[in-house]
Amino acid sequence: MKIGEIAIISHSSRQRDNFIRSICRKIDLENELVSFGRFEINDQLGLHFYGISIDKQDSDLSWDLISRKMLGYVVIFDWEDLISLESVKPIVNGFAETLRAPFVIVGNVPDMSKPPIPKIFFQDKGIHLSPNFRFTFGQVDQPECARKILTLLIDMLLDRVEHNGFFQHK
Amino acid sequence: MHKKIIIIDNDQNYVTPLANVLQKAGFSVQIWDEQQDIFEFIRKIKPNLIICEAHLPSLDSHELFKRLRSLPEFKSIPFVFTSGQNNVDTRIKNIEIGVDDFIAKPFYPEEVISRIANLLQERENFGSYQLETERGFTGNLTEMNLVDLIQTMELGKKSAVIKLKHENLLGEVYITEGNVVNARLDNLDGEEAIMRMFTWTIGVFAVEITDVNQQRKIPKTNKELIDIGLRRLSSWEQIVHGLPPLQAVIARAGTKESEPLSADEKKLIDMMPEKIRLSELIQKSPFDDLKALEIVRSLYQKGMIQETEDSYSHYVEDYIKRIRQNSAHGQNPESRAAAIVSNILRKPETDDSPERRHIPDRRLHGRRQSDPGKYTNTVYLSKIELLMIKEALS
């Protein structure tokens, strides 16, 4: 079975678990440091989700090992919470320097029917920050929204496939 | 069709001549009669603008204004207060509550016409965007200037027309798929037009997301334009720092002529009327605005021009107005969010930014810092597999 692995990173374990729960029927492992969920496409292909809380992992996680396997990353912060934004900024900036996988940065909002900026700016492909980074808004505990965010990540991977013929982080 | 203006005032000494002047200027004028229900009257007329005396015995005009602003059908009608109580406190108080303008009595007909025409033009230019957030957004240049707007459009690779309003000037910047292709400002176009607009830090903007059919007249890349724009802004701010506020009224300083004037200085001082707002002088000058500002600074340092006594009230009035606009703008989540996204989260794009060179986070550095970028992913997925995942997610 071929597995694609995706890291869901947030300052809040509740937030990251809600996101994984929106995609997977159940979470196989759930603790403060990390959570894990599976999403099976068919018997040959599946996605594994690793939920990581950035304020808990400190230096304990071996990003060099984890990142070898990651298909991509979803970084979530609360749009209306400056502390949450500040907590993801160094991570995002650090990842940008060291990792080559695609990132979707999500500003979590309580109500997607009232997005902070006109939807036209982020629907479909999100806001382009760099070739590896897209930004979008989402209500991460809503399954439909979580799927859209993941679709955005898959689209970024597909863009690479279109360019390279196959997917490989370089 | 004539623009409709309602006058709410019971002082016939002002109402009749004001109505005459407005009618002569091409407006359709309706005067409120105290016997009529004010809301029914406004609803019936559907005015483009309301002029209201601030102190009426039969009507609490401030309460009227507040109620109109709270009702969706009336909230976008420009509202102008007039008053005979012409002290700074009254003017500021009226502006603070959010009226669009305040005209002190006695007034000059030309001033009234000019201010009303400006307000109506502004509403016409930008009003239609305010309710159409799906097609664009509006905001204040104090918070997002042209450089920020171009960067935001570039991030989203959008095609759009950015309309900028500064004083009584209206400029447009045309963007195709995130790239600036042309700009217009009065009789200028291309680079000449956009360069002037880069220094506008006061005023409003409206962005309309739309297809743009414009020939490319600006060959420079966005990065080149932004570099120039930032340099111009920086020079502008440096020069402005040593001058009276742009809203200040200035005048020639009599016959004082201790130092010889350059040809450009002479040209500018010759075209100055007795009194003029500094911003207006720069606009009207035949020079590029940055050059005009430099000349003004030189004249100011030589003592050839000076701030007038009535400058203060104009300045305070404009300042309060700006604060109010900014405060209202601060509550506009669209512009605020766009500014935050473009200014904070775009950091990953600038590979050589100082923030990136000095990341203090040991979670990603320390022992791993010696070999950045080595984390090659060994997962291979084919296009078909990715499409299958996408299909499963949809």
XYZ file of C-alpha atoms in Angstrom, chain A residues 20-110:
91
model
C -7.778 15.429 11.331
C -11.144 14.329 12.641
C -12.838 16.273 9.848
C -11.008 14.122 7.305
C -10.553 10.759 9.018
C -13.388 8.907 10.642
C -11.388 8.409 13.791
C -8.075 9.369 15.279
C -5.858 6.354 15.992
C -3.547 8.142 18.364
C -4.226 11.293 20.300
C -2.054 12.957 22.883
C -0.772 16.426 23.590
C 2.368 16.020 21.544
C 1.122 14.257 18.492
C -1.944 12.693 16.978
C -2.388 10.313 14.109
C -5.227 9.567 11.723
C -5.674 7.469 8.570
C -7.667 8.182 5.452
C -7.865 5.285 3.055
C -8.453 6.042 -0.578
C -8.550 2.366 -1.560
C -6.657 -0.772 -0.611
C -3.608 0.441 -2.521
C -3.452 4.069 -1.527
C -3.951 6.077 1.631
C -3.100 9.251 3.502
C -1.658 9.397 6.987
C -2.053 12.533 9.034
C 0.281 13.529 11.822
C -1.034 16.254 14.072
C 1.774 18.209 15.713
C 1.370 20.974 18.271
C 4.091 23.509 17.773
C 4.008 24.860 21.308
C 4.554 21.397 22.759
C 7.135 19.786 20.563
C 9.921 22.289 21.248
C 13.172 20.688 20.142
C 12.117 17.104 20.718
C 10.820 16.366 17.262
C 13.330 15.340 14.667
C 12.178 17.406 11.773
C 14.959 16.083 9.613
C 13.504 12.592 9.961
C 9.856 13.584 9.837
C 10.256 15.818 6.848
C 11.770 13.072 4.728
C 8.414 11.409 4.599
C 6.015 14.282 4.399
C 4.004 14.870 1.300
C 3.134 18.343 2.541
C 2.187 20.441 5.521
C -0.896 22.246 6.744
C -0.112 24.972 9.296
C -3.121 26.283 11.179
C -3.447 29.378 13.310
C -6.404 31.315 14.671
C -6.872 34.355 12.483
C -8.305 36.399 15.318
C -5.634 35.431 17.822
C -2.369 37.314 17.510
C -0.557 34.939 19.869
C -1.515 32.059 17.643
C -0.242 33.927 14.573
C 3.014 34.764 16.315
C 3.491 31.129 17.295
C 3.380 29.921 13.690
C 5.472 32.701 12.154
C 8.910 31.386 13.173
C 7.895 27.867 12.190
C 6.703 29.004 8.791
C 9.808 31.086 8.209
C 12.047 28.267 9.388
C 10.332 25.696 7.202
C 10.625 27.971 4.241
C 14.376 27.838 4.626
C 14.842 24.178 5.287
C 12.001 22.247 3.714
C 10.957 21.909 0.125
C 7.523 20.357 0.539
C 4.400 22.402 -0.159
C 2.737 24.243 2.682
C -0.807 25.449 3.103
C -1.057 28.048 5.847
C -4.580 28.333 7.162
C -6.049 31.277 9.027
C -8.792 29.563 11.022
C -11.926 31.693 11.266
C -15.068 31.013 13.276
